[in-house]
mmCIF file of C-alpha atoms and ligand atoms in Angstrom:
data_model
loop_
_atom_site.group_PDB
_atom_site.id
_atom_site.type_symbol
_atom_site.label_atom_id
_atom_site.label_comp_id
_atom_site.label_asym_id
_atom_site.label_seq_id
_atom_site.Cartn_x
_atom_site.Cartn_y
_atom_site.Cartn_z
ATOM 1 C CA UNK A 674 0.000 0.000 0.000
ATOM 2 C CA UNK A 675 1.248 3.468 -0.874
ATOM 3 C CA UNK A 676 0.876 5.864 2.037
ATOM 4 C CA UNK A 677 1.095 9.648 1.690
ATOM 5 C CA UNK A 678 0.623 12.702 3.862
ATOM 6 C CA UNK A 679 0.856 15.263 1.043
ATOM 7 C CA UNK A 680 -1.543 16.237 -1.720
ATOM 8 C CA UNK A 681 1.205 16.388 -4.360
ATOM 9 C CA UNK A 682 2.514 12.851 -3.780
ATOM 10 C CA UNK A 683 -1.051 11.528 -3.765
ATOM 11 C CA UNK A 684 -1.888 13.289 -7.031
ATOM 12 C CA UNK A 685 1.322 12.103 -8.705
ATOM 13 C CA UNK A 686 0.632 8.475 -7.751
ATOM 14 C CA UNK A 687 -3.002 8.643 -8.877
ATOM 15 C CA UNK A 688 -2.089 10.252 -12.207
ATOM 16 C CA UNK A 689 0.001 7.176 -13.012
ATOM 17 C CA UNK A 690 -2.899 4.916 -12.007
ATOM 18 C CA UNK A 691 -5.336 6.784 -14.255
ATOM 19 C CA UNK A 692 -2.858 6.774 -17.155
ATOM 20 C CA UNK A 693 -3.088 2.975 -17.025
ATOM 21 C CA UNK A 694 -6.851 3.291 -17.539
ATOM 22 C CA UNK A 695 -7.742 2.108 -14.039
ATOM 23 C CA UNK A 696 -10.847 3.295 -12.245
ATOM 24 C CA UNK A 697 -10.396 4.718 -8.757
ATOM 25 C CA UNK A 698 -12.634 4.415 -5.695
ATOM 26 C CA UNK A 699 -12.366 6.651 -2.634
ATOM 27 C CA UNK A 700 -13.460 5.674 0.860
ATOM 28 C CA UNK A 701 -13.263 8.870 2.941
ATOM 29 C CA UNK A 702 -12.883 8.226 6.694
ATOM 30 C CA UNK A 703 -11.780 9.871 9.916
ATOM 31 C CA UNK A 704 -9.856 6.715 10.900
ATOM 32 C CA UNK A 705 -10.144 4.425 13.923
ATOM 33 C CA UNK A 706 -11.311 1.904 11.396
ATOM 34 C CA UNK A 707 -13.824 -0.770 12.328
ATOM 35 C CA UNK A 708 -15.659 -3.537 10.490
ATOM 36 C CA UNK A 709 -18.086 -0.990 9.007
ATOM 37 C CA UNK A 710 -15.238 0.853 7.261
ATOM 38 C CA UNK A 711 -13.747 -2.434 6.062
ATOM 39 C CA UNK A 712 -17.082 -3.292 4.433
ATOM 40 C CA UNK A 713 -17.015 0.067 2.632
ATOM 41 C CA UNK A 714 -13.582 -0.866 1.297
ATOM 42 C CA UNK A 715 -14.850 -4.283 0.160
ATOM 43 C CA UNK A 716 -17.630 -2.506 -1.738
ATOM 44 C CA UNK A 717 -15.114 -0.090 -3.254
ATOM 45 C CA UNK A 718 -13.071 -3.079 -4.420
ATOM 46 C CA UNK A 719 -16.109 -4.529 -6.205
ATOM 47 C CA UNK A 720 -16.728 -1.233 -8.015
ATOM 48 C CA UNK A 721 -13.257 -0.029 -9.050
ATOM 49 C CA UNK A 722 -9.744 -1.202 -9.943
ATOM 50 C CA UNK A 723 -7.819 0.942 -7.461
ATOM 51 C CA UNK A 724 -8.815 1.720 -3.858
ATOM 52 C CA UNK A 725 -7.832 4.931 -2.106
ATOM 53 C CA UNK A 726 -8.766 5.513 1.543
ATOM 54 C CA UNK A 727 -8.428 8.866 3.260
ATOM 55 C CA UNK A 728 -7.967 9.260 6.998
ATOM 56 C CA UNK A 729 -8.416 12.805 8.230
ATOM 57 C CA UNK A 730 -10.092 14.019 11.405
ATOM 58 C CA UNK A 731 -11.531 17.141 9.843
ATOM 59 C CA UNK A 732 -11.434 20.047 12.331
ATOM 60 C CA UNK A 733 -13.982 22.211 10.499
ATOM 61 C CA UNK A 734 -16.828 19.721 10.907
ATOM 62 C CA UNK A 735 -16.561 19.784 14.717
ATOM 63 C CA UNK A 736 -18.235 22.519 16.777
ATOM 64 C CA UNK A 737 -16.305 24.389 19.502
ATOM 65 C CA UNK A 738 -17.581 22.134 22.328
ATOM 66 C CA UNK A 739 -17.483 18.864 20.433
ATOM 67 C CA UNK A 740 -15.103 15.903 20.649
ATOM 68 C CA UNK A 741 -12.425 16.906 18.106
ATOM 69 C CA UNK A 742 -9.596 16.449 20.655
ATOM 70 C CA UNK A 743 -11.065 13.216 22.053
ATOM 71 C CA UNK A 744 -11.734 11.709 18.611
ATOM 72 C CA UNK A 745 -9.701 8.443 18.481
ATOM 73 C CA UNK A 746 -6.571 8.649 16.314
ATOM 74 C CA UNK A 747 -5.037 5.226 15.557
ATOM 75 C CA UNK A 748 -3.142 5.668 12.292
ATOM 76 C CA UNK A 749 -0.695 2.791 12.812
ATOM 77 C CA UNK A 750 -3.371 0.178 13.538
ATOM 78 C CA UNK A 751 -5.533 1.619 10.755
ATOM 79 C CA UNK A 752 -2.683 1.249 8.238
ATOM 80 C CA UNK A 753 -2.274 -2.416 9.185
ATOM 81 C CA UNK A 754 -5.992 -3.038 8.693
ATOM 82 C CA UNK A 755 -5.926 -1.272 5.318
ATOM 83 C CA UNK A 756 -2.971 -3.347 4.132
ATOM 84 C CA UNK A 757 -4.742 -6.557 5.217
ATOM 85 C CA UNK A 758 -7.830 -5.368 3.324
ATOM 86 C CA UNK A 759 -5.876 -4.843 0.099
ATOM 87 C CA UNK A 760 -6.121 -1.042 -0.004
ATOM 88 C CA UNK A 761 -3.882 0.459 -2.697
ATOM 89 C CA UNK A 762 -3.322 3.978 -1.375
ATOM 90 C CA UNK A 763 -3.756 5.742 1.957
ATOM 91 C CA UNK A 764 -3.985 9.531 2.037
ATOM 92 C CA UNK A 765 -3.558 10.766 5.612
ATOM 93 C CA UNK A 766 -2.914 14.513 5.507
ATOM 94 C CA UNK A 767 -2.291 16.882 8.425
ATOM 95 C CA UNK A 768 -4.638 19.804 9.086
ATOM 96 C CA UNK A 769 -1.896 22.143 7.778
ATOM 97 C CA UNK A 770 -1.794 20.198 4.499
ATOM 98 C CA UNK A 771 -5.575 20.403 4.055
ATOM 99 C CA UNK A 772 -6.003 23.951 5.384
ATOM 100 C CA UNK A 773 -2.669 25.708 4.700
ATOM 101 C CA UNK A 774 -4.247 29.175 4.996
ATOM 102 C CA UNK A 775 -5.900 28.424 8.337
ATOM 103 C CA UNK A 776 -9.368 27.241 9.277
ATOM 104 C CA UNK A 777 -11.114 30.594 9.612
ATOM 105 C CA UNK A 778 -10.746 31.948 6.081
ATOM 106 C CA UNK A 779 -11.287 28.650 4.249
ATOM 107 C CA UNK A 780 -13.947 28.875 1.523
ATOM 108 C CA UNK A 781 -16.794 26.577 2.526
ATOM 109 C CA UNK A 782 -19.064 24.628 0.241
ATOM 110 C CA UNK A 783 -22.659 25.621 0.976
ATOM 111 C CA UNK A 784 -25.299 23.158 2.088
ATOM 112 C CA UNK A 785 -28.889 22.508 0.995
ATOM 113 C CA UNK A 786 -32.088 22.710 3.047
ATOM 114 C CA UNK A 787 -31.785 19.072 4.192
ATOM 115 C CA UNK A 788 -28.639 20.069 6.128
ATOM 116 C CA UNK A 789 -30.541 22.491 8.374
ATOM 117 C CA UNK A 790 -32.576 19.981 10.378
ATOM 118 C CA UNK A 791 -31.676 17.062 12.676
ATOM 119 C CA UNK A 792 -27.872 17.074 13.189
ATOM 120 C CA UNK A 793 -27.657 20.389 11.318
ATOM 121 C CA UNK A 794 -30.003 22.103 13.767
ATOM 122 C CA UNK A 795 -27.724 21.438 16.742
ATOM 123 C CA UNK A 796 -24.455 21.590 14.793
ATOM 124 C CA UNK A 797 -24.825 24.622 12.489
ATOM 125 C CA UNK A 798 -21.419 24.407 10.741
ATOM 126 C CA UNK A 799 -21.096 20.639 10.735
ATOM 127 C CA UNK A 800 -22.397 19.841 7.255
ATOM 128 C CA UNK A 801 -20.572 22.675 5.527
ATOM 129 C CA UNK A 802 -17.441 21.257 7.187
ATOM 130 C CA UNK A 803 -18.306 17.893 5.638
ATOM 131 C CA UNK A 804 -19.154 19.227 2.148
ATOM 132 C CA UNK A 805 -15.977 21.315 2.154
ATOM 133 C CA UNK A 806 -13.634 18.501 3.124
ATOM 134 C CA UNK A 807 -15.369 15.961 0.880
ATOM 135 C CA UNK A 808 -15.091 18.385 -2.076
ATOM 136 C CA UNK A 809 -11.403 18.844 -1.349
ATOM 137 C CA UNK A 810 -10.901 15.071 -1.137
ATOM 138 C CA UNK A 811 -12.819 14.623 -4.401
ATOM 139 C CA UNK A 812 -10.596 17.222 -6.087
ATOM 140 C CA UNK A 813 -7.415 15.667 -4.719
ATOM 141 C CA UNK A 814 -8.239 12.001 -5.430
ATOM 142 C CA UNK A 815 -10.608 12.520 -8.418
ATOM 143 C CA UNK A 816 -12.284 9.153 -7.845
ATOM 144 C CA UNK A 817 -14.780 7.518 -10.193
ATOM 145 C CA UNK A 818 -16.767 6.288 -7.216
ATOM 146 C CA UNK A 819 -16.942 7.212 -3.534
ATOM 147 C CA UNK A 820 -18.340 4.951 -0.831
ATOM 148 C CA UNK A 821 -20.197 6.180 2.278
ATOM 149 C CA UNK A 822 -21.992 4.427 5.147
ATOM 150 C CA UNK A 823 -25.747 4.701 5.680
ATOM 151 C CA UNK A 824 -25.351 5.197 9.450
ATOM 152 C CA UNK A 825 -24.732 8.854 8.603
ATOM 153 C CA UNK A 826 -28.033 9.051 6.734
ATOM 154 C CA UNK A 827 -28.220 12.837 6.619
ATOM 155 C CA UNK A 828 -24.549 13.181 5.638
ATOM 156 C CA UNK A 829 -25.110 10.730 2.788
ATOM 157 C CA UNK A 830 -28.121 12.728 1.558
ATOM 158 C CA UNK A 831 -26.143 15.992 1.705
ATOM 159 C CA UNK A 832 -23.145 14.495 -0.132
ATOM 160 C CA UNK A 833 -25.373 12.967 -2.833
ATOM 161 C CA UNK A 834 -27.044 16.330 -3.408
ATOM 162 C CA UNK A 835 -23.690 18.124 -3.477
ATOM 163 C CA UNK A 836 -22.402 15.694 -6.115
ATOM 164 C CA UNK A 837 -25.503 16.342 -8.250
ATOM 165 C CA UNK A 838 -25.673 20.111 -7.750
ATOM 166 C CA UNK A 839 -21.946 20.733 -8.284
ATOM 167 C CA UNK A 840 -21.633 18.212 -11.165
ATOM 168 C CA UNK A 841 -18.896 16.104 -9.617
ATOM 169 C CA UNK A 842 -18.343 13.244 -12.110
ATOM 170 C CA UNK A 843 -18.474 10.732 -9.257
ATOM 171 C CA UNK A 844 -20.855 7.887 -8.453
ATOM 172 C CA UNK A 845 -21.789 7.812 -4.774
ATOM 173 C CA UNK A 846 -22.306 4.274 -3.475
ATOM 174 C CA UNK A 847 -23.710 3.624 -0.001
ATOM 175 C CA UNK A 848 -23.539 0.649 2.316
ATOM 176 C CA UNK A 849 -25.961 -0.443 5.063
ATOM 177 C CA UNK A 850 -24.881 0.085 8.668
ATOM 178 C CA UNK A 851 -22.858 -2.714 10.236
ATOM 179 C CA UNK A 852 -23.964 -3.608 13.767
ATOM 180 C CA UNK A 853 -22.732 -5.504 16.797
ATOM 181 C CA UNK A 854 -24.776 -8.593 17.750
ATOM 182 C CA UNK A 855 -26.593 -6.305 20.240
ATOM 183 C CA UNK A 856 -27.772 -4.103 17.375
ATOM 184 C CA UNK A 857 -25.471 -1.202 18.282
ATOM 185 C CA UNK A 858 -24.266 0.497 15.096
ATOM 186 C CA UNK A 859 -20.488 0.314 14.743
ATOM 187 C CA UNK A 860 -18.910 3.732 15.257
ATOM 188 C CA UNK A 861 -15.438 5.008 15.994
ATOM 189 C CA UNK A 862 -16.998 6.803 18.963
ATOM 190 C CA UNK A 863 -18.226 3.546 20.630
ATOM 191 C CA UNK A 864 -14.752 2.998 22.098
ATOM 192 C CA UNK A 865 -15.144 6.229 24.104
ATOM 193 C CA UNK A 866 -18.269 4.924 25.906
ATOM 194 C CA UNK A 867 -17.894 4.215 29.626
ATOM 195 C CA UNK A 868 -18.470 0.521 30.438
ATOM 196 C CA UNK A 869 -21.909 1.187 31.978
ATOM 197 C CA UNK A 870 -22.967 3.303 28.974
ATOM 198 C CA UNK A 871 -21.792 0.625 26.526
ATOM 199 C CA UNK A 872 -24.372 -1.691 28.115
ATOM 200 C CA UNK A 873 -27.173 0.838 27.568
ATOM 201 C CA UNK A 874 -26.127 1.907 24.043
ATOM 202 C CA UNK A 875 -27.879 -0.950 22.129
ATOM 203 C CA UNK A 876 -31.208 0.469 23.366
ATOM 204 C CA UNK A 877 -30.868 3.134 20.677
ATOM 205 C CA UNK A 878 -31.291 0.632 17.844
ATOM 206 C CA UNK A 879 -33.826 -1.414 19.813
ATOM 207 C CA UNK A 880 -35.987 1.697 20.237
ATOM 208 C CA UNK A 881 -35.770 2.499 16.517
ATOM 209 C CA UNK A 882 -36.900 -1.048 15.767
ATOM 210 C CA UNK A 883 -39.718 -0.929 18.316
ATOM 211 C CA UNK A 884 -41.110 2.309 16.853
ATOM 212 C CA UNK A 885 -40.715 1.106 13.284
ATOM 213 C CA UNK A 886 -42.875 -1.898 14.244
ATOM 214 C CA UNK A 887 -45.431 0.321 16.006
ATOM 215 C CA UNK A 888 -45.711 2.463 12.856
ATOM 216 C CA UNK A 889 -46.030 -0.675 10.735
ATOM 217 C CA UNK A 890 -49.060 -1.689 12.843
ATOM 218 C CA UNK A 891 -50.759 1.467 11.545
ATOM 219 C CA UNK A 892 -50.068 4.132 14.199
ATOM 220 C CA UNK A 893 -49.597 7.537 12.574
ATOM 221 C CA UNK A 894 -49.396 10.001 15.454
ATOM 222 C CA UNK A 895 -45.694 10.572 14.945
ATOM 223 C CA UNK A 896 -45.427 13.510 17.359
ATOM 224 C CA UNK A 897 -46.774 11.331 20.172
ATOM 225 C CA UNK A 898 -44.566 8.368 19.224
ATOM 226 C CA UNK A 899 -41.459 10.592 19.103
ATOM 227 C CA UNK A 900 -42.283 11.930 22.575
ATOM 228 C CA UNK A 901 -42.754 8.416 23.976
ATOM 229 C CA UNK A 902 -39.511 7.076 22.455
ATOM 230 C CA UNK A 903 -37.574 10.096 23.729
ATOM 231 C CA UNK A 904 -38.924 9.509 27.240
ATOM 232 C CA UNK A 905 -37.893 5.837 27.154
ATOM 233 C CA UNK A 906 -34.368 6.738 26.056
ATOM 234 C CA UNK A 907 -34.053 9.552 28.616
ATOM 235 C CA UNK A 908 -35.300 7.294 31.431
ATOM 236 C CA UNK A 909 -32.486 4.908 30.543
ATOM 237 C CA UNK A 910 -29.773 7.560 30.724
ATOM 238 C CA UNK A 911 -29.607 9.011 27.192
ATOM 239 C CA UNK A 912 -29.723 12.748 26.557
ATOM 240 C CA UNK A 913 -31.728 12.852 23.329
ATOM 241 C CA UNK A 914 -30.988 15.534 20.706
ATOM 242 C CA UNK A 915 -33.735 14.256 18.414
ATOM 243 C CA UNK A 916 -35.837 11.194 17.718
ATOM 244 C CA UNK A 917 -37.597 12.070 14.514
ATOM 245 C CA UNK A 918 -39.902 10.292 12.062
ATOM 246 C CA UNK A 919 -39.061 11.839 8.682
ATOM 247 C CA UNK A 920 -39.755 11.647 5.008
ATOM 248 C CA UNK A 921 -36.825 9.721 3.440
ATOM 249 C CA UNK A 922 -36.269 12.252 0.653
ATOM 250 C CA UNK A 923 -36.771 15.642 2.275
ATOM 251 C CA UNK A 924 -35.753 14.717 5.840
ATOM 252 C CA UNK A 925 -38.627 16.878 7.044
ATOM 253 C CA UNK A 926 -41.139 15.556 9.599
ATOM 254 C CA UNK A 927 -43.271 12.860 7.990
ATOM 255 C CA UNK A 928 -46.958 13.417 7.500
ATOM 256 C CA UNK A 929 -49.399 10.539 8.024
ATOM 257 C CA UNK A 930 -49.812 10.212 4.245
ATOM 258 C CA UNK A 931 -46.160 9.619 3.443
ATOM 259 C CA UNK A 932 -45.006 6.101 2.628
ATOM 260 C CA UNK A 933 -41.183 6.126 2.611
ATOM 261 C CA UNK A 934 -40.072 6.901 6.127
ATOM 262 C CA UNK A 935 -36.871 7.039 8.109
ATOM 263 C CA UNK A 936 -36.605 7.369 11.870
ATOM 264 C CA UNK A 937 -33.420 9.175 12.847
ATOM 265 C CA UNK A 938 -32.003 9.503 16.329
ATOM 266 C CA UNK A 939 -29.089 11.330 17.930
ATOM 267 C CA UNK A 940 -28.469 10.961 21.647
ATOM 268 C CA UNK A 941 -25.648 11.358 24.109
ATOM 269 C CA UNK A 942 -24.435 8.856 26.667
ATOM 270 C CA UNK A 943 -22.017 10.733 28.913
ATOM 271 C CA UNK A 944 -19.914 12.786 26.519
ATOM 272 C CA UNK A 945 -20.366 10.411 23.564
ATOM 273 C CA UNK A 946 -22.905 11.384 20.907
ATOM 274 C CA UNK A 947 -24.371 8.436 19.015
ATOM 275 C CA UNK A 948 -26.534 8.509 15.896
ATOM 276 C CA UNK A 949 -28.563 5.815 14.177
ATOM 277 C CA UNK A 950 -31.516 5.468 11.823
ATOM 278 C CA UNK A 951 -33.942 2.982 10.339
ATOM 279 C CA UNK A 952 -35.539 3.409 6.911
ATOM 280 C CA UNK A 953 -38.712 1.580 5.872
ATOM 281 C CA UNK A 954 -41.893 1.932 3.854
ATOM 282 C CA UNK A 955 -45.464 1.700 5.180
HETATM 283 O O1 LIG B 2334 -18.246 10.173 7.894
HETATM 284 C C1 LIG B 2334 -17.099 10.574 8.151
HETATM 285 O O2 LIG B 2334 -16.235 9.864 8.686
HETATM 286 C C2 LIG B 2334 -16.737 12.010 7.805
HETATM 287 O O3 LIG B 2334 -17.794 12.886 8.013
HETATM 288 C C3 LIG B 2334 -16.143 12.178 6.385
HETATM 289 C C4 LIG B 2334 -17.159 11.813 5.322
HETATM 290 C C5 LIG B 2334 -14.903 11.321 6.247
HETATM 291 C C6 LIG B 2334 -15.753 13.647 6.164
HETATM 292 O O4 LIG B 2334 -14.814 14.074 7.104
#
């Protein structure tokens, strides 16, 4: 596996790859790789000849009181996993390489309406941090395809819209969330859970499932159901940011007539913020 910290070396290597007519896939990550990331890489492998993975904990997508400093950084172990997985190139830049003129004056890629609700409501600059860094990664790597996980449902929707609106010649491929046997969605943040919180965490997915099944029995009072689910989670020690029954396409609150639904949840256990979702049709 080739491993680079600079944009120039990465571009030079990828130019040679493209000259040979090979297609390139990018799996953008913030590292601390788990089975979910490795599945994204497997999917990339099925869709392209050459696999590039980026590892960059992107400072501009974290708010001032968020876990940027505490975010797990495990580059050495990650590199070993990537080699074992048959990754061709790792791009792991520093913040100075990605933002050489500083973080404050960086041009940001704007975000659509769907970025203003849910995670975007509590984290106002988060999605423009994501669209900006993903655009930069797309310009550096120039992949034919890019693979994202469906755990970050809203992020995936924002990235797909950005690719369409800004005419990036890139196919976005998504992969279902990988879960522990308990149902807990794999996340790099799970390792920061205290032992007692790790025992409670699977309740997040269980509650999504429970309320999906309640809706499938015909209940349509979503406001009431959201309130109930929030109370259950809070009683068990979560601090809920949102538990929201939404329209899959617009990510606005679902009306009782809509068919394609997604329930999205974000909740904190201690200092760790977890997100999950479940999409289904009624
Ligand atoms: O999902 C993530 O890990 C990040 O938001 C991404 C897409 C790598 C951008 O920093």
